[in-house]
Coordinates of C-alpha atoms and ligand atoms in Angstrom, one line a residue:
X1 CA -3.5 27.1 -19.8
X2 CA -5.0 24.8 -22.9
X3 CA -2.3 22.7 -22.3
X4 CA -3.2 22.0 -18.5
X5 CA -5.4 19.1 -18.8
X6 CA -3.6 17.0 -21.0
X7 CA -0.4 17.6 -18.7
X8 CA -2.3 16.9 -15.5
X9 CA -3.5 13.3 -17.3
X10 CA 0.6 12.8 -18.2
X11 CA 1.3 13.6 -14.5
X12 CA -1.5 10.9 -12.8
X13 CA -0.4 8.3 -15.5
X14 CA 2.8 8.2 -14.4
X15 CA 2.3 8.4 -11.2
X16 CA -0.1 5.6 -11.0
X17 CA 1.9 3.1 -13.2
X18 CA 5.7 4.1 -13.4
X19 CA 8.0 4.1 -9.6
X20 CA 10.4 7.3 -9.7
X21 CA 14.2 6.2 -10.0
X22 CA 14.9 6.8 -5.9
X23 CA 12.1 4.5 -5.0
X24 CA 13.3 2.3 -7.0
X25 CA 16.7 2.4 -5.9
X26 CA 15.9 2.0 -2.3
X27 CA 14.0 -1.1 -3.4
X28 CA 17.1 -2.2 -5.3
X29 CA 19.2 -1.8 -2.1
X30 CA 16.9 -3.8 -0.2
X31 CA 17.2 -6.3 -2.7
X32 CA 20.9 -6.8 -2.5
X33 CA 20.4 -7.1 1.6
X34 CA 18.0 -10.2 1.1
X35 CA 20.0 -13.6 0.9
X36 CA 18.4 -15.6 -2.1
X37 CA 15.8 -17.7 -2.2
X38 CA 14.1 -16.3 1.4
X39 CA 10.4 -15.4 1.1
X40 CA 10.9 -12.0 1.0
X41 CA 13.7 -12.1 -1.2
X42 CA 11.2 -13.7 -4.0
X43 CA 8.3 -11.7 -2.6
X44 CA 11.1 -8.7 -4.0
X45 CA 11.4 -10.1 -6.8
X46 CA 7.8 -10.0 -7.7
X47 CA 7.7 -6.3 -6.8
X48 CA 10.3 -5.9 -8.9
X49 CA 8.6 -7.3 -11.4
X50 CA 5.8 -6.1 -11.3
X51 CA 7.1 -2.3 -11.3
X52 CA 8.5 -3.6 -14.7
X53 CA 5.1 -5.1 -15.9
X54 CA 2.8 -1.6 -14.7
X55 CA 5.9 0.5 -16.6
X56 CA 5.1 -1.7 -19.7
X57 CA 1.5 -1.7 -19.5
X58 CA 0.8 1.3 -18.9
X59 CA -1.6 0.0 -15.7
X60 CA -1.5 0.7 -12.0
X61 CA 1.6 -0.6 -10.0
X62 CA -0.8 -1.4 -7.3
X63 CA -4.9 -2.0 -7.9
X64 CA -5.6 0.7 -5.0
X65 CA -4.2 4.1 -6.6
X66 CA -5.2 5.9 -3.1
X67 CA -6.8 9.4 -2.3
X68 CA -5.5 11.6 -5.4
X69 CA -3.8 14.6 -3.4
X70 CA -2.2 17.4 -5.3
X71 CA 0.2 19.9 -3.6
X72 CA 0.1 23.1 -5.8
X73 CA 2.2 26.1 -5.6
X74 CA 1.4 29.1 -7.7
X75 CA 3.1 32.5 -8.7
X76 CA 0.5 35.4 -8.1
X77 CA -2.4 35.7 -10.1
X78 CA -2.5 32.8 -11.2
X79 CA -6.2 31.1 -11.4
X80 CA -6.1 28.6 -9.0
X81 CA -10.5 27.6 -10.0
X82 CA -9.3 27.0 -13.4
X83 CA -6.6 25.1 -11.9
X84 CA -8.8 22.7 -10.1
X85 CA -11.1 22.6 -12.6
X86 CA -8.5 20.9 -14.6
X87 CA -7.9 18.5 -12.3
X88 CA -11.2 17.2 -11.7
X89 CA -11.3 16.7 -15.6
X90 CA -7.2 14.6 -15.7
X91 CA -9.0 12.5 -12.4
X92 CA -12.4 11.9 -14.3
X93 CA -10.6 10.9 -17.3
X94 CA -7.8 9.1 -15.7
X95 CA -10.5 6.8 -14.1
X96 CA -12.0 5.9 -17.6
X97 CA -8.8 5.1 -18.9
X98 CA -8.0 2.5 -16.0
X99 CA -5.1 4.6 -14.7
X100 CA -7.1 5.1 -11.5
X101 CA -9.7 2.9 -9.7
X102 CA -13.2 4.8 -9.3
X103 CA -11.8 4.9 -5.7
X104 CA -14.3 7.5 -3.9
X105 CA -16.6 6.9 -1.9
X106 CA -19.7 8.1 -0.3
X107 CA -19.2 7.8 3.6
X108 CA -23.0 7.5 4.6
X109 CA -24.4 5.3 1.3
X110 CA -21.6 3.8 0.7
X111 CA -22.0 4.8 -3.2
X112 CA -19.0 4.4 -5.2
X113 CA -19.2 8.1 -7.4
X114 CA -17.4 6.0 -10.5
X115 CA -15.3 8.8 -11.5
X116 CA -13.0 9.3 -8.1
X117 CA -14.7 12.5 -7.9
X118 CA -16.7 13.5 -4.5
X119 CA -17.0 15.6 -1.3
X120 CA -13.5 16.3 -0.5
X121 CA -11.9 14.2 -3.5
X122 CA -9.4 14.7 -4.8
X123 CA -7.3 16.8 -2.0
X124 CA -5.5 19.6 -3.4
X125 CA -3.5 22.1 -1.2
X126 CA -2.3 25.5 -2.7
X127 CA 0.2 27.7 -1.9
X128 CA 1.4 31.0 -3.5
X129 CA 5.0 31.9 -4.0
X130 CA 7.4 34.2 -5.7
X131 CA 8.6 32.1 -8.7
X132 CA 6.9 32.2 -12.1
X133 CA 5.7 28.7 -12.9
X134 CA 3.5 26.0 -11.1
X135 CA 4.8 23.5 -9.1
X136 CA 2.2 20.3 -9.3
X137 CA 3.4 17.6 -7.1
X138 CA 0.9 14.5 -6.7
X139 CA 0.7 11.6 -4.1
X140 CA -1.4 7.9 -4.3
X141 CA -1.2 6.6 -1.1
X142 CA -3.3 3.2 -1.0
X143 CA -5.7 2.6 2.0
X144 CA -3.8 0.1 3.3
X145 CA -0.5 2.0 4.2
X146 CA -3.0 5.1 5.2
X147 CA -4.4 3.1 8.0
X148 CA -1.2 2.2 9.4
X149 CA -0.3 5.8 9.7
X150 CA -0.2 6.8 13.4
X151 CA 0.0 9.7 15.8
X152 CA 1.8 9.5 19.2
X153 CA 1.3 12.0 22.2
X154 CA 4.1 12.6 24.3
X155 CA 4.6 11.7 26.9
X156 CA 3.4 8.1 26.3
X157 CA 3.7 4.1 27.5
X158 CA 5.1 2.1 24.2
X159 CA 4.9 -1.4 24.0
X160 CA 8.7 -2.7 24.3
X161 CA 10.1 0.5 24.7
X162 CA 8.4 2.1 27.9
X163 CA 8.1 5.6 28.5
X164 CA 8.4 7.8 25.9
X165 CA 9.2 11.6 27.0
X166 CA 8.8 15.0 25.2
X167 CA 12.1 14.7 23.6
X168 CA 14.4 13.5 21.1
X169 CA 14.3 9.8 22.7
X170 CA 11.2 10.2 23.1
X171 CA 10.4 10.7 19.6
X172 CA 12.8 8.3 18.6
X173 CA 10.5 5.3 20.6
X174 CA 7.4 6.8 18.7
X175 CA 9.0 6.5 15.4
X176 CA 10.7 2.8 16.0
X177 CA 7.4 1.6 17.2
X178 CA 5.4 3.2 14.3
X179 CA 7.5 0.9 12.3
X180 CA 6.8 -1.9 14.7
X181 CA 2.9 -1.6 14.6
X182 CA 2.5 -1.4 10.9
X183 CA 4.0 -5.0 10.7
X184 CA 3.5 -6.5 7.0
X185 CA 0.3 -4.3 6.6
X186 CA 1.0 -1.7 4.7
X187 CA 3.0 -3.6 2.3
X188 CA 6.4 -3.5 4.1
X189 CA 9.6 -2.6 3.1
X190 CA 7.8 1.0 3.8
X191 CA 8.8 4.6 3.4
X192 CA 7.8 6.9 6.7
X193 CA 7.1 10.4 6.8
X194 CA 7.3 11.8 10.2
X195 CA 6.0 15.3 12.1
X196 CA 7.0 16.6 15.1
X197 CA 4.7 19.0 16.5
X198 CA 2.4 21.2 15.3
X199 CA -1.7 20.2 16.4
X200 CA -3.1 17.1 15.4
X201 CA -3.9 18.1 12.1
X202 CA -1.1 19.8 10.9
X203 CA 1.3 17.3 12.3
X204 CA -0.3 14.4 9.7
X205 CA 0.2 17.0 7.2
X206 CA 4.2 17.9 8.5
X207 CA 4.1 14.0 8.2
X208 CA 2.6 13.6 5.1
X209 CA 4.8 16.4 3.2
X210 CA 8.3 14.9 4.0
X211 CA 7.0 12.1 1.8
X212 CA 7.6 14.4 -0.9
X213 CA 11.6 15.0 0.1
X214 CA 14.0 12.6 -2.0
X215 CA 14.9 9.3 -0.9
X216 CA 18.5 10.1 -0.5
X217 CA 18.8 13.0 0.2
X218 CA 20.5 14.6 3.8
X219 CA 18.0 16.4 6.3
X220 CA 19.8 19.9 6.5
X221 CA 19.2 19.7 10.5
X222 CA 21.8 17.7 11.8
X223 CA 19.7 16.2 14.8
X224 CA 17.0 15.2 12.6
X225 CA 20.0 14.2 10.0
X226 CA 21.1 11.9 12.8
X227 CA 17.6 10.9 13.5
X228 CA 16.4 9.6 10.6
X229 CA 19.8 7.9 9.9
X230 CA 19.4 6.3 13.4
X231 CA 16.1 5.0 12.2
X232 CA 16.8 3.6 9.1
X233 CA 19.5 1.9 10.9
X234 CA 17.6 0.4 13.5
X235 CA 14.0 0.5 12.2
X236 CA 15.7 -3.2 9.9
X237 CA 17.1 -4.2 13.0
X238 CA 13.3 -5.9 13.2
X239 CA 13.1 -8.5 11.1
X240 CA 9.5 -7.6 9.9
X241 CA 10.9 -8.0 6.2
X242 CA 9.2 -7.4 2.8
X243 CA 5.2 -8.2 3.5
X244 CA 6.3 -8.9 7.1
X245 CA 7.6 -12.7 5.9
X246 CA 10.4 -11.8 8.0
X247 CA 13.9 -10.0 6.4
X248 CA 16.7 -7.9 6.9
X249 CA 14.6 -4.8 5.1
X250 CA 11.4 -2.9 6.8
X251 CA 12.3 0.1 6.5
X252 CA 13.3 2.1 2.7
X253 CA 13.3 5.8 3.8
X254 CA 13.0 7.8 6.6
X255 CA 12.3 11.7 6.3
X256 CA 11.4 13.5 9.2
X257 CA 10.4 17.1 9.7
X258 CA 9.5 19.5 13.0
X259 CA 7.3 22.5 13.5
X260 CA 6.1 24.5 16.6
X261 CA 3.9 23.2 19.0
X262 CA 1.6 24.6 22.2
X263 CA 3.2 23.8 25.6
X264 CA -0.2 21.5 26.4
X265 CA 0.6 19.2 23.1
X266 CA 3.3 17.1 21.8
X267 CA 2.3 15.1 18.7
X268 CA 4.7 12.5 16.8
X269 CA 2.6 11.9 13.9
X270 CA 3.9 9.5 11.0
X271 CA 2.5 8.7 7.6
X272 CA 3.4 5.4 6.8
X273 CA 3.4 4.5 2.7
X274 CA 3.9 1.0 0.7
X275 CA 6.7 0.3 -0.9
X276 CA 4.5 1.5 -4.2
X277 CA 5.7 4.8 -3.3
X278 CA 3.7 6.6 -6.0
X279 CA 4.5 10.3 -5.9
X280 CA 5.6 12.3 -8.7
X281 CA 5.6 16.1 -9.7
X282 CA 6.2 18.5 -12.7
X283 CA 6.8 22.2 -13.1
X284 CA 4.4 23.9 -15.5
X285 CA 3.9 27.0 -17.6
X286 CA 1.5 29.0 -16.4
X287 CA 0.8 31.3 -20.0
X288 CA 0.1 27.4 -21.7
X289 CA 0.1 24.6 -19.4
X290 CA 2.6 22.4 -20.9
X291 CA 5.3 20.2 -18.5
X292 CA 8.3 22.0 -18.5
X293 CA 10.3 19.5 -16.1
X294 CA 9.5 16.8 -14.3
X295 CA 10.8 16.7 -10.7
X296 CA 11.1 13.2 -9.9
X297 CA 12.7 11.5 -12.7
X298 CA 16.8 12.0 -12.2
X299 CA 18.6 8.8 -10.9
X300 CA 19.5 9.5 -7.3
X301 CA 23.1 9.6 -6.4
X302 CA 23.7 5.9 -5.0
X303 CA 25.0 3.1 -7.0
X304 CA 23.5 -0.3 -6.3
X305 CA 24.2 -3.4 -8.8
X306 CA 21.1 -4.9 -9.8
X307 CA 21.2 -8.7 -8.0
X308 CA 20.1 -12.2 -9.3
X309 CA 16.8 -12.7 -10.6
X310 CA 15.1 -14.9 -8.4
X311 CA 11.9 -16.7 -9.6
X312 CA 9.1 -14.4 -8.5
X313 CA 6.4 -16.0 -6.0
X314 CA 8.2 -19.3 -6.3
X315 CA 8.8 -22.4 -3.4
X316 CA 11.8 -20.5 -1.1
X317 CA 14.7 -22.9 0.0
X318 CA 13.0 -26.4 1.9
X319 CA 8.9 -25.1 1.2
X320 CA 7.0 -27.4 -1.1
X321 CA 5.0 -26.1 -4.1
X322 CA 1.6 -27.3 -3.8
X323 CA -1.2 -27.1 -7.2
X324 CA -4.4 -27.4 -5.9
X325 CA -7.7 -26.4 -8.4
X326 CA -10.8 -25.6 -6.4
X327 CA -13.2 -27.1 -5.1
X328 CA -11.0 -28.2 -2.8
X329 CA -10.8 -31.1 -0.2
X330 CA -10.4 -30.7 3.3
X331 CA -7.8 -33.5 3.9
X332 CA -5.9 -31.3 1.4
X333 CA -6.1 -28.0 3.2
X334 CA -4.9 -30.4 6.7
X335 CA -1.7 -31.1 4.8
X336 CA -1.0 -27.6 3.7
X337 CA 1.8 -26.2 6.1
X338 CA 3.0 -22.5 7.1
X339 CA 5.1 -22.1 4.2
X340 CA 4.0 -24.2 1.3
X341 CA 3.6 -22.5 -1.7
X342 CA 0.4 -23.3 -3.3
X343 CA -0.5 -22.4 -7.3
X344 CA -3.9 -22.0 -7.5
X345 CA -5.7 -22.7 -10.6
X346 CA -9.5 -22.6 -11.5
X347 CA -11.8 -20.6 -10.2
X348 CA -12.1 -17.9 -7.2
X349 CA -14.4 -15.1 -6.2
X350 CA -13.1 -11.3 -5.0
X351 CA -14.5 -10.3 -1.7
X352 CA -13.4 -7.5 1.0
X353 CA -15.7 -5.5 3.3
X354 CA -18.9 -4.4 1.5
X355 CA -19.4 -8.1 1.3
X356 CA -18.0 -10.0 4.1
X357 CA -20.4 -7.9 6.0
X358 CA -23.2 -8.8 3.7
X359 CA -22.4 -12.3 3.5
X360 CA -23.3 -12.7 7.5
X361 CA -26.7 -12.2 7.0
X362 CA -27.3 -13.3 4.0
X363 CA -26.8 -15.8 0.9
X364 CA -24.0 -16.1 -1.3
X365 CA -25.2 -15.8 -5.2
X366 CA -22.4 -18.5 -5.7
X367 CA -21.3 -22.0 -4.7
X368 CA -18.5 -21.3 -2.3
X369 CA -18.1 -25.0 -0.7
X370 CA -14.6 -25.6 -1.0
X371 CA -13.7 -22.9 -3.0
X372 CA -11.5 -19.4 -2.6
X373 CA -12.1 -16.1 -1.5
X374 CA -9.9 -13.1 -2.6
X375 CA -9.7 -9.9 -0.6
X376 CA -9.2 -8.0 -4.0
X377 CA -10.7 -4.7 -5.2
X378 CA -9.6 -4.8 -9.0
X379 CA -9.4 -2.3 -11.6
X380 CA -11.7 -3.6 -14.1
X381 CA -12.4 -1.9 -17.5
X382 CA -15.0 -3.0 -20.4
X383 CA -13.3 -4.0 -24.0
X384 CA -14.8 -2.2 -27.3
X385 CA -17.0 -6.1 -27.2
X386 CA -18.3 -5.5 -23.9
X387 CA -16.6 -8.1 -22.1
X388 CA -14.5 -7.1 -18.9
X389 CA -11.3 -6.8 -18.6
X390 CA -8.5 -7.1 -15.8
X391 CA -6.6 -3.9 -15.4
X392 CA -4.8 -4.6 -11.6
X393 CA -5.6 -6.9 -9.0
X394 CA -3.3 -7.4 -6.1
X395 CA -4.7 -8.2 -2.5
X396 CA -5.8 -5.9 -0.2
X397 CA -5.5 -6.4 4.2
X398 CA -7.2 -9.2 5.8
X399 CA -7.0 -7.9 9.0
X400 CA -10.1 -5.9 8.3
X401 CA -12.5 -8.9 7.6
X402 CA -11.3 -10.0 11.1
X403 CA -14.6 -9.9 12.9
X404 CA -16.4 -11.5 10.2
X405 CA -13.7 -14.1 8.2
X406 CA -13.9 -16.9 10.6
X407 CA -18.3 -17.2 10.5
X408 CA -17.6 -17.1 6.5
X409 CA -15.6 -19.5 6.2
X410 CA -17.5 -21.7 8.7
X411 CA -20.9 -21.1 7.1
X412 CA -20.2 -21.1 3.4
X413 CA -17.0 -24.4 3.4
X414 CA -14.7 -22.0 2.2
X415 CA -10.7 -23.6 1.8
X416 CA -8.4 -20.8 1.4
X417 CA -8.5 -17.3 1.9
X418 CA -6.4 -14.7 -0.1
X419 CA -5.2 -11.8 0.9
X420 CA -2.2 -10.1 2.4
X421 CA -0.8 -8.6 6.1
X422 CA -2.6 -11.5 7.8
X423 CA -5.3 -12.5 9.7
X424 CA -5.3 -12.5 13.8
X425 CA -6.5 -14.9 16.5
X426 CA -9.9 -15.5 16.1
X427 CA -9.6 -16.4 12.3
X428 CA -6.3 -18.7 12.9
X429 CA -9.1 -20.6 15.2
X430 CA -11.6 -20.7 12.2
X431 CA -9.0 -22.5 10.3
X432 CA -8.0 -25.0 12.4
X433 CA -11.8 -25.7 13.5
X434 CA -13.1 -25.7 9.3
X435 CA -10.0 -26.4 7.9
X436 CA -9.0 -24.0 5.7
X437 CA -6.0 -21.9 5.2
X438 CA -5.2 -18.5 5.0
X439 CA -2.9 -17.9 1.8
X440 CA -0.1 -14.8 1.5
X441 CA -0.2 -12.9 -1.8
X442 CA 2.5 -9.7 -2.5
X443 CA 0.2 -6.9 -1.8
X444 CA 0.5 -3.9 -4.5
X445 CA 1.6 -6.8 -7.5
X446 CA -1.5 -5.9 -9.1
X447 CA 0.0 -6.2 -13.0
X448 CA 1.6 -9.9 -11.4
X449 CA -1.6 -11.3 -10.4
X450 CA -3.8 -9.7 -12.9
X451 CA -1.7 -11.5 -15.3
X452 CA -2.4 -14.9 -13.8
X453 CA -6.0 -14.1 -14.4
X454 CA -7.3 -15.7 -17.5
X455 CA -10.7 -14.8 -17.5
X456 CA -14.0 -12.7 -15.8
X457 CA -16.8 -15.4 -15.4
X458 CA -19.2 -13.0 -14.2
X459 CA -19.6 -10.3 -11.6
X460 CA -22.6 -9.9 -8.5
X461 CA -23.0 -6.7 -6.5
X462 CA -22.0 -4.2 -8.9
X463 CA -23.7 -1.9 -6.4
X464 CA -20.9 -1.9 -4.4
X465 CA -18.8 -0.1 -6.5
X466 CA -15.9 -1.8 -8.5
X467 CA -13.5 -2.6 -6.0
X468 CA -16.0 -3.9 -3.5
X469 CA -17.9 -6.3 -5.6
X470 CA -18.2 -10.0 -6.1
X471 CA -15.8 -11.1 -9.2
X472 CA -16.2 -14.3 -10.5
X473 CA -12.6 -14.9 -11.6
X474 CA -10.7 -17.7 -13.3
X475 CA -6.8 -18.0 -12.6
X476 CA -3.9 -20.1 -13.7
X477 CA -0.6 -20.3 -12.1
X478 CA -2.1 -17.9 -9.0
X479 CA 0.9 -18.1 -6.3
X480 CA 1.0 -17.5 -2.9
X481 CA 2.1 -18.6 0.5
X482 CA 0.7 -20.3 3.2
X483 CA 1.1 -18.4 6.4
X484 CA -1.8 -19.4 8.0
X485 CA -2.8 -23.2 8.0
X486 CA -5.1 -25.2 9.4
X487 CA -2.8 -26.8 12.1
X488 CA -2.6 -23.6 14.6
X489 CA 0.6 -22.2 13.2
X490 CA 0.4 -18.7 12.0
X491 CA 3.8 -16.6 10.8
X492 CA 2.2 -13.2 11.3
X493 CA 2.1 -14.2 14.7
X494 CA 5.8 -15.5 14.9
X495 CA 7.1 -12.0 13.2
X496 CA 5.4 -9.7 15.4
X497 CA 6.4 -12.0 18.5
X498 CA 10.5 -11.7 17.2
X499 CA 9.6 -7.8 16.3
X500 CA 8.4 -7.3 19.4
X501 CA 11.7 -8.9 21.2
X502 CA 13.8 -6.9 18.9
X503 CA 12.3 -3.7 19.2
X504 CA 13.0 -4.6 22.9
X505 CA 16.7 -4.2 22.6
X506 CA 16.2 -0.8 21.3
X507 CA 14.8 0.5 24.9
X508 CA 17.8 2.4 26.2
X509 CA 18.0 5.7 25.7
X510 CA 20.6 7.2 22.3
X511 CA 19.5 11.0 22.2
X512 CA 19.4 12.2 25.7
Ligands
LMR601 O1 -7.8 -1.2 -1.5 C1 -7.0 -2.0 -1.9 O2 -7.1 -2.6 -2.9 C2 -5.7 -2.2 -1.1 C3 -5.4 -1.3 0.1 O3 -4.6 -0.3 -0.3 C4 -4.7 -2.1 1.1 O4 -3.5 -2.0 1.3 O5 -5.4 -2.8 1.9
SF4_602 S1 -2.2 -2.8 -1.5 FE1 -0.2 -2.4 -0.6 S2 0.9 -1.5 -2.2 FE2 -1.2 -1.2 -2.7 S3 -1.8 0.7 -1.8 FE3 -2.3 -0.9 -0.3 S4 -0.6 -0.8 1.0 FE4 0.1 0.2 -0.9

């Protein structure tokens, strides 16, 4: 299998940096369902451009290329060590080249290993079967979709939908309100992957597994058939929208699968991904290693015009563009409204957990008064001169610097915060008390915004690995939306309020 490597490396490029044809059609779809010049319709049309920008790059789609996890199936005899010896090298080399962020982590230093190698990474299942060749199929799920994944027991009490029973309404509620709780978070429109049954680990997996089943295609059980169609129906009946900005779209695919349970447990488990669906696969020859087909590339059997270009990230109908160059004033963050879009130029600084938590008990190495925080983990690279270079840098979920965002901001005069998904109540209340606002970018447009990035002043806390540490970054033509400002109004909280009504309506039983 000489050929293995190199195949392995073809297979994790493409994965990482060019969408399969059914993704994007179901993004295409969506598309056409947004009326023109909404947010999310331009927050689509950055996605959609950025899908085009990673394809011609060569770079990540989105910054975060996830937990590598290969599922393998192998005729007999075939060496399944040599096989994962293989893939360790493709991942180790993949990482050097940029087409993966050193993404792995140890859980009790905290050590980043560099080269997305570790205990447990990458995740690779095998199987045997009966045919001849290998069947490699690989998933990137980000972080941020992975941690809106979610596992119901039946029977259970759902918000807005009441009791959910051990059966097919029942499992219906579990999957609506999956939908429901992942809001904008995981980079809505999303694709779900749902389990029913099994224990609780092997209904993730069940969950996990259907996200390798086609976007279009039919489930061949006719309840589940009617299940997921029911879903997909419904599920953009809430108005979450792209990024959760609100929209006829949540929901891109719904694929749903059921195994045997034990009388005492009923799990719903669902594996919610971003709408940078990255999964691809390949078919391989076991006497050389070479691809002999890929198994996600055909054009899926729906037709769907391409519609308008909008103008990605820019002002939506009635919202005011806003240029504001850090530091910035405080009268100017007061007159910043849930909305605006504001074009950042000058200078900001990357920060997510490692260093929120630092930054409470400690200094910052920069001047931060009046200035811009990102929640971005890039993928940086070093040029043949040394100097570093910007491979993918989209924003990553607020919601986790929650407990720390609003005492940041406070201590250090911070203006804006960048990130994506939102922030809840206790940083909306840091706004309005420091005044500063909390800023909206299209979560997984890493090639978009590491475009806009013009150049790497410097970096701090290298020890934290490359995603967590402090970039000093300069940026021209940044944008991204108020929808948190310094007045009390937040839109997060306004979709999941109207969510929440809508999902409501869809109490009454439909599968009894
Ligand atoms: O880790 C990241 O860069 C992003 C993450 O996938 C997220 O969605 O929060
Ligand atoms: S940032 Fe968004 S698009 Fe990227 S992995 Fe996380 S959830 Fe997915």
């Amino acid at each position: 299998m000489h050929s293995l490597k190199d195949s392995l490396l073809e297979l994790i490029t493409e994965a990482s940096t060019n969408l399969p044809p059914d993704v994007r059609a179901a993004i295409r779809l969506s598309k056409a369902k947004e009326d023109a010049g909404t947010r999310s319709a331009l927050a689509l049309s950055t996605i959609t451009d950025n899908i085009t920008m990673a394809e011609e790059n060569v770079s990540p789609i989105c910054q975060d290329t996830g937990m590598p996890t290969f599922y393998v199936h192998v005729p007999v005899g075939v060496n399944q060590l040599e096989i994962t010896r293989e893939i360790k090298k493709a991942i180790v080399e993949a990482t050097k080249t940029g087409k993966l962020r050193p993404n792995s982590v140890d859980s009790l230093t905290g050590e980043n290993s560099g080269d997305n190698l570790g205990e447990g990474v990458p995740v690779i299942h095998y199987e045997q079967w009966d045919k001849d060749e290998v069947d490699i199929r690989l998933i990137l799920k980000g972080g941020g979709c992975e941690n809106k994944n979610i596992q119901y027991s039946l029977p259970c009490e759902l918000e807005g939908l009441g009791r959910a029973g051990r059966d097919l309404d029942g499992i219906r509620k579990c999957i609506l309100h999956s939908v429901y709780q992942a809001q904008g978070q995981g980079c809505s429109a999303g694709f779900i992957g749902v389990g029913i049954g099994g224990d609780r680990t092997t209904g993730y997996e069940l969950a996990k597994k259907q996200l390798f089943r086609k976007t279009f295609d039919t489930n061949p059980h006719p309840d589940l058939a009617k299940l997921e169609s029911y879903i997909m129906d419904h599920a953009n009946e809430l108005s979450i929208g792209t990024m959760g900005f609100g929209g006829n779209t949540t929901l891109l695919g719904c694929k749903i699968g059921s195994m045997h349970r034990i009388p005492a447990s009923f799990y719903v488990s669902v594996a919610y991904n971003c709408w940078a669906f990255r999964r691809q696969g390949v078919m391989i020859d076991p006497d050389n290693g070479k691809i002999t087909r890929w198994l996600y590339k055909e054009e899926p059997p729906v037709t769907v015009s391409e519609p308008s270009q909008g103008e990605p990230a820019a002002a939506s109908e009635g919202s005011r563009e806003i240029v504001l160059t850090p530091p910035i004033t405080e009268e100017q963050i007061r007159s910043l409204k849930v909305g605006d879009v504001v074009i950042l130029n000058g200078p900001l600084h990357t920060g997510r957990d490692a260093l929120h938590k630092y930054l409470i008990d400690h200094d910052s190495p920069v001047d931060l008064n009046g200035g811009v925080i990102y929640h971005c983990g890039p993928v940086m690279l070093k040029d043949k001169d040394g100097n570093w270079e910007v491979k993918a840098a989209g924003p990553t979920t607020s919601i986790r610097e929650e407990p720390y965002q609003a005492d940041i901001i406070g201590k250090f005069g911070i203006r804006a915060v960048i990130g994506k998904g939102g922030m809840g109540a206790r940083t909306l209340a840091g706004l309005k008390e420091h005044g500063a606002v909390y800023l909206n970018a299209i979560g997984g447009a890493a090639q978009y915004y590491a475009d806009c990035i013009t150049h790497v002043d410097g970096v701090d806390f290298m020890e934290f690995g490359v995603p967590e540490a402090m970039w000093h970054l300069q940026v021209k033509n940044f944008a991204a939306i108020v929808t948190m400002d310094a007045n009390g109004n937040s839109l997060h909280k306004e979709v999941e309020n109207t969510s929440l009504e809508r999902l409501a309506k869809l109490k009454d039983p439909v599968f009894s």
